[in-house]
Coordinates of C-alpha atoms and ligand atoms in Angstrom, one line a residue:
M248 CA 253.8 203.2 39.9
T249 CA 250.7 200.4 39.3
L250 CA 250.2 197.2 41.4
W251 CA 250.0 195.1 38.3
P252 CA 253.4 194.1 37.5
L253 CA 253.7 192.6 40.8
L254 CA 250.6 190.9 41.1
L255 CA 251.0 189.5 38.6
L256 CA 253.8 188.2 39.7
A257 CA 253.2 186.8 43.1
F258 CA 250.5 184.7 41.2
A259 CA 252.8 183.8 38.2
S260 CA 254.5 180.1 39.9
P261 CA 252.1 177.5 40.8
P262 CA 252.1 177.3 44.4
A263 CA 253.5 172.6 44.4
G264 CA 252.8 170.9 47.0
K265 CA 251.6 168.0 48.8
V266 CA 247.3 168.3 48.2
V267 CA 244.6 165.9 49.8
F268 CA 242.7 165.4 47.1
D269 CA 238.7 165.6 49.0
T270 CA 236.1 164.1 46.3
D271 CA 233.0 163.0 45.6
C272 CA 234.1 161.5 42.7
G273 CA 231.7 160.0 40.2
F274 CA 232.5 157.5 36.9
F275 CA 235.2 159.8 35.9
G276 CA 233.1 162.5 35.0
D277 CA 235.3 166.2 36.1
D278 CA 236.8 165.2 40.0
G279 CA 237.5 162.3 36.6
A280 CA 239.4 164.3 35.6
A281 CA 240.9 166.5 37.5
L282 CA 242.3 164.1 39.8
A283 CA 244.3 162.3 36.2
M284 CA 245.7 166.1 35.7
V285 CA 247.0 166.3 38.7
L286 CA 248.4 162.1 39.4
R287 CA 249.7 163.7 35.5
S288 CA 252.0 166.7 37.5
P289 CA 254.2 164.2 40.4
E290 CA 257.4 167.5 39.8
K291 CA 254.9 170.1 40.2
V292 CA 251.7 168.5 43.0
Q293 CA 252.1 165.3 45.2
V294 CA 249.2 163.3 46.6
A295 CA 249.0 163.0 50.4
A296 CA 245.6 160.8 49.7
I297 CA 242.6 161.2 48.8
T298 CA 239.1 161.2 50.2
A299 CA 236.1 160.3 49.4
V300 CA 232.9 162.3 50.4
S301 CA 228.8 162.3 49.5
G302 CA 227.7 164.7 46.8
N303 CA 228.2 162.9 42.5
V304 CA 227.0 159.6 44.4
W305 CA 227.7 158.8 48.0
A306 CA 231.1 158.8 49.3
A307 CA 231.6 154.9 49.7
E308 CA 230.2 154.5 45.9
S309 CA 233.0 157.3 45.2
A310 CA 235.9 155.4 46.8
A311 CA 234.9 151.8 44.6
Y312 CA 234.8 154.4 41.2
L313 CA 238.4 156.5 42.5
T314 CA 239.5 152.4 43.0
E315 CA 239.4 151.7 38.9
I316 CA 240.1 155.6 38.0
L317 CA 243.4 155.4 40.0
G318 CA 244.2 151.6 38.6
L319 CA 243.3 152.7 34.7
L320 CA 245.6 155.0 35.9
G321 CA 248.8 152.8 36.5
H322 CA 248.1 154.2 40.3
R323 CA 247.0 151.2 42.1
E324 CA 249.5 151.7 45.3
L325 CA 246.6 154.6 45.9
K326 CA 243.0 153.0 48.3
P327 CA 240.6 156.0 48.8
Y328 CA 239.5 156.8 52.4
V329 CA 235.2 157.3 52.8
G330 CA 234.4 160.1 54.4
A331 CA 231.4 161.4 55.3
Q332 CA 229.0 159.4 53.9
M333 CA 225.6 162.0 54.5
P334 CA 225.8 166.1 54.6
L335 CA 225.7 167.3 58.5
I336 CA 222.1 168.1 57.7
H337 CA 220.6 168.4 54.2
T338 CA 218.1 165.0 53.0
A339 CA 216.5 163.4 50.0
E340 CA 213.7 163.5 52.6
M341 CA 215.0 168.2 52.3
A342 CA 216.0 167.7 48.8
R343 CA 212.1 166.8 47.6
L344 CA 211.1 170.2 49.3
E345 CA 212.8 171.6 47.2
A346 CA 211.7 171.7 44.1
P347 CA 212.5 172.2 40.9
L348 CA 216.3 171.1 40.8
E349 CA 218.7 171.3 38.2
F350 CA 220.9 168.4 39.1
Q351 CA 220.4 166.3 43.2
G352 CA 223.4 163.6 42.8
A353 CA 223.0 161.0 44.4
F354 CA 220.0 162.6 46.7
A355 CA 218.1 161.2 43.7
D356 CA 219.4 157.6 44.5
P357 CA 219.3 155.1 47.7
P358 CA 221.5 155.6 49.8
K359 CA 224.3 153.5 49.2
F360 CA 226.7 152.8 52.8
A361 CA 228.2 149.5 51.1
P362 CA 232.3 149.5 52.2
P363 CA 234.6 149.6 49.3
P364 CA 236.1 146.7 48.3
Q365 CA 239.7 147.1 49.8
P366 CA 238.9 148.9 53.3
A367 CA 241.9 151.5 53.7
A368 CA 243.2 151.2 57.1
M369 CA 241.5 154.6 58.2
D370 CA 238.6 156.5 57.4
A371 CA 238.9 159.6 55.7
L372 CA 239.4 161.8 58.5
A373 CA 241.9 160.2 60.4
A374 CA 243.8 160.3 57.3
L375 CA 243.2 163.6 56.1
A376 CA 244.3 164.8 60.4
A377 CA 247.4 162.7 59.9
A378 CA 248.4 164.6 56.4
V379 CA 247.8 168.5 58.1
E380 CA 249.4 167.1 61.8
Q381 CA 253.0 165.8 60.0
N382 CA 253.0 168.2 57.4
P383 CA 251.8 171.6 59.4
G384 CA 251.7 174.6 57.6
R385 CA 252.5 172.9 53.9
I386 CA 249.2 170.5 53.3
T387 CA 246.4 171.5 50.0
I388 CA 243.5 170.3 50.6
L389 CA 241.8 170.2 46.8
A390 CA 238.1 170.0 47.6
L391 CA 236.1 169.1 44.7
G392 CA 232.5 167.9 45.9
P393 CA 230.5 168.7 48.8
M394 CA 232.6 170.2 51.9
T395 CA 231.9 167.2 54.9
N396 CA 234.6 166.0 55.7
V397 CA 236.5 169.4 56.3
A398 CA 233.8 170.6 57.7
L399 CA 234.1 167.7 60.3
L400 CA 237.8 167.8 60.2
L401 CA 237.9 171.5 61.7
R402 CA 235.1 170.4 63.7
L403 CA 236.5 167.4 65.8
H404 CA 240.3 169.6 65.2
P405 CA 240.0 172.5 65.8
D406 CA 243.9 172.6 66.1
L407 CA 244.5 172.4 62.6
E408 CA 242.7 174.6 61.2
R409 CA 245.5 177.3 61.1
K410 CA 248.4 174.5 59.9
I411 CA 246.3 173.7 57.2
Q412 CA 248.1 175.6 54.0
R413 CA 245.5 176.8 52.1
I414 CA 241.4 175.6 50.6
V415 CA 241.8 175.3 46.7
F416 CA 237.3 174.3 46.3
M417 CA 235.4 174.3 43.4
G418 CA 232.0 175.0 44.4
G419 CA 229.4 178.5 45.3
N420 CA 228.0 181.3 42.9
V421 CA 229.3 184.3 43.8
H422 CA 227.3 186.7 40.3
V423 CA 226.1 184.5 38.9
P424 CA 222.2 181.5 39.4
G425 CA 223.0 178.8 40.4
N426 CA 223.0 175.1 38.6
A427 CA 221.8 173.0 41.6
S428 CA 219.1 175.2 42.9
A429 CA 218.2 179.0 40.9
A430 CA 220.3 180.3 43.6
A431 CA 222.7 177.9 44.9
E432 CA 225.1 175.3 43.4
F433 CA 224.8 172.3 43.7
N434 CA 228.2 171.5 46.4
F435 CA 227.8 173.7 48.4
W436 CA 223.9 173.6 48.1
F437 CA 224.6 169.0 49.1
D438 CA 225.9 170.4 52.4
P439 CA 225.0 174.5 53.6
E440 CA 226.3 174.3 57.0
A441 CA 229.6 172.0 56.2
A442 CA 231.0 175.5 53.1
Q443 CA 229.7 177.4 56.0
A444 CA 231.6 176.0 58.8
V445 CA 234.0 176.3 55.9
L446 CA 234.0 179.6 54.5
R447 CA 233.7 181.0 58.1
S448 CA 236.6 178.9 59.4
R449 CA 240.7 181.0 60.4
I450 CA 242.0 178.7 57.2
P451 CA 244.7 180.5 56.1
E452 CA 243.9 180.8 52.4
K453 CA 240.9 179.9 50.9
V454 CA 240.7 179.8 46.8
M455 CA 237.6 179.8 45.3
F456 CA 236.2 178.4 41.8
P457 CA 232.8 179.2 41.9
L458 CA 230.6 178.5 38.7
D459 CA 232.0 182.3 37.6
I460 CA 234.4 182.0 36.0
C461 CA 233.7 177.2 35.2
N462 CA 231.3 178.8 33.2
R463 CA 233.0 180.7 31.5
A464 CA 235.5 177.0 30.8
V465 CA 232.6 175.4 28.1
L466 CA 232.9 171.8 26.9
D467 CA 231.4 171.8 23.6
K468 CA 231.9 168.1 21.1
T469 CA 234.4 169.6 19.0
R470 CA 236.7 169.5 22.2
F471 CA 235.6 166.1 23.5
D472 CA 236.3 165.2 20.2
E473 CA 239.8 166.7 20.7
I474 CA 240.2 165.0 24.4
V475 CA 238.7 161.0 22.7
A476 CA 241.3 161.2 19.9
A477 CA 244.0 159.7 22.4
R478 CA 242.0 157.0 22.1
T479 CA 244.0 155.5 26.1
P480 CA 242.3 153.6 28.4
V481 CA 241.8 157.3 30.4
T482 CA 240.3 158.3 27.5
Q483 CA 238.2 155.6 27.2
R484 CA 236.4 156.4 30.3
Y485 CA 235.9 160.1 29.5
K486 CA 234.6 158.5 25.7
E487 CA 231.8 156.8 28.1
D488 CA 230.7 159.0 30.2
Y489 CA 231.3 162.5 28.5
G490 CA 229.7 160.2 25.4
Q491 CA 227.0 159.2 26.9
R492 CA 226.0 160.4 29.8
Y493 CA 226.2 164.0 31.0
P494 CA 226.5 166.3 28.9
G495 CA 225.7 162.8 26.8
F496 CA 227.7 164.2 23.1
L497 CA 227.3 160.7 21.4
K498 CA 223.7 161.3 22.2
N499 CA 223.1 164.9 21.3
P500 CA 226.0 166.6 20.0
N501 CA 224.6 169.9 20.5
A502 CA 225.2 169.6 24.2
T503 CA 227.1 171.1 26.2
G504 CA 229.1 171.4 29.0
F505 CA 231.6 172.8 31.3
L506 CA 234.7 172.0 33.3
W507 CA 234.2 172.4 36.3
D508 CA 237.2 170.8 38.9
E509 CA 239.1 170.4 35.9
L510 CA 239.3 173.9 37.1
A511 CA 240.5 174.2 40.5
A512 CA 242.6 170.9 39.8
A513 CA 244.2 173.3 36.8
W514 CA 245.6 175.8 39.9
L515 CA 247.6 173.9 41.6
L516 CA 249.9 173.7 38.1
D517 CA 249.9 177.1 36.0
T518 CA 247.6 179.8 38.9
G519 CA 248.5 181.7 35.3
F520 CA 245.5 180.9 33.6
V521 CA 243.0 182.6 35.9
T522 CA 242.3 186.6 34.4
R523 CA 240.4 188.4 36.9
S524 CA 239.8 187.6 40.3
E525 CA 238.3 189.5 43.5
T526 CA 238.3 189.8 47.5
A527 CA 235.4 188.7 49.7
W528 CA 234.5 187.8 52.6
L529 CA 231.9 185.4 52.1
D530 CA 228.9 183.0 53.8
I531 CA 226.1 180.9 52.6
D532 CA 222.9 181.0 53.5
T533 CA 221.9 178.0 55.7
R534 CA 218.1 178.9 56.1
F535 CA 215.6 176.0 54.5
G536 CA 214.5 177.3 51.7
K537 CA 214.2 178.1 48.3
T538 CA 217.5 180.3 49.1
Y539 CA 219.3 177.0 50.3
G540 CA 223.0 176.9 49.5
A541 CA 223.4 180.2 48.0
T542 CA 226.3 181.9 48.1
V543 CA 226.1 185.3 50.0
P544 CA 228.1 188.1 52.2
L545 CA 229.4 187.2 56.1
E546 CA 228.3 189.0 57.7
R547 CA 231.6 189.6 60.2
R548 CA 230.7 189.5 63.7
L549 CA 229.4 186.2 62.5
A550 CA 233.1 185.2 62.0
P551 CA 235.5 188.0 63.1
D552 CA 238.3 186.1 62.9
A553 CA 237.1 183.5 59.3
T554 CA 239.8 184.5 56.2
P555 CA 238.3 185.8 53.6
V556 CA 238.1 183.9 49.8
R557 CA 240.2 184.6 47.0
V558 CA 237.1 184.1 44.8
M559 CA 238.5 183.2 40.4
L560 CA 235.8 185.0 38.0
D561 CA 237.6 184.1 34.3
L562 CA 240.2 182.5 32.3
D563 CA 242.2 182.5 29.6
Y564 CA 240.0 179.0 27.9
P565 CA 243.0 178.6 25.7
R566 CA 246.1 178.7 27.5
L567 CA 243.9 176.2 30.6
W568 CA 242.7 173.6 27.2
T569 CA 246.2 173.1 26.3
L570 CA 247.3 172.4 30.1
Y571 CA 244.4 169.6 29.8
K572 CA 244.7 168.2 27.1
R573 CA 248.2 167.7 27.7
L574 CA 247.1 165.6 30.9
L575 CA 243.8 163.9 29.7
T576 CA 245.2 162.9 26.9
A577 CA 248.6 161.5 28.6
N578 CA 249.4 157.9 27.9
Ligands
RIB1264 O1 228.2 172.4 39.8 C1 229.5 172.2 39.9 C2 229.6 170.2 40.9 O2 229.2 169.8 40.8 C3 231.6 169.5 40.7 O3 232.4 169.3 41.7 C4 230.6 168.2 39.7 O4 231.0 167.3 40.3 C5 229.2 168.8 40.3 O5 228.6 168.1 40.7

């Protein structure tokens, strides 16, 4: 008997539950879209905390952007926590020696470490730890930026590693080239050592949305127009970001972008849009040089207890787009 029907059944129902939303959100972008999707699906996902990390922008800036977006989404009660302001090892100075790079994120700007406008009662690491401690086996970490906060959590509280239910993350490139460097995807490249700590960890379930699947979710001007036609406060911000900044559809109608973080968020709402995946033990190349941050197979003797990763490879794009459009254009 083929196992397909059983596998489809097992993956058909979304893993609803409590989520810590860990993000390097900038002005809006894919992180902002992912936040809208999650917050507009309270029947599927309850956000236990929002934690900011440096990546696209510096963590404190990210918290300020998040506060603005949360206002647009009608969730002023949620206060983002500022987490790791710097990667574990990687620096802007190192990045300068790594040229050519496609994208450097926050490394391209001077560090902005100012506290957010309304300092949260605790920092991101305390919030993450509290969420896991108070909900053992019931917290999904949705990691949409570099893994610095999650790696620090694992180092500060090794006892919590097995109490995390799962981590669902956007990052890495398994069978395709990188997008920060030729070898590495941006989130993993920005903090390779943090990604390595997470991939070598014993977190019970790891669900990875690498460039392999994201490259198949192309955002073009036609799809952009479908979203901005809604003319809501959220789609106005979307229009400004995707229209005037990256990929700049209003300046260049032939530009293309990708859905990245939205795919990881969407999986919490509808696992059925993924059509192909594989399971692998993965690691990160942390040797400084051209391959810094590349996703590689794990030499298992280095981390015998590491759990494997479910690597998402392909999708039913029309199905995903229907979900994305409904949630992005909602009032
Ligand atoms: O490589 C894509 C990732 O980096 C996404 O998380 C996106 O936000 C970008 O900065």
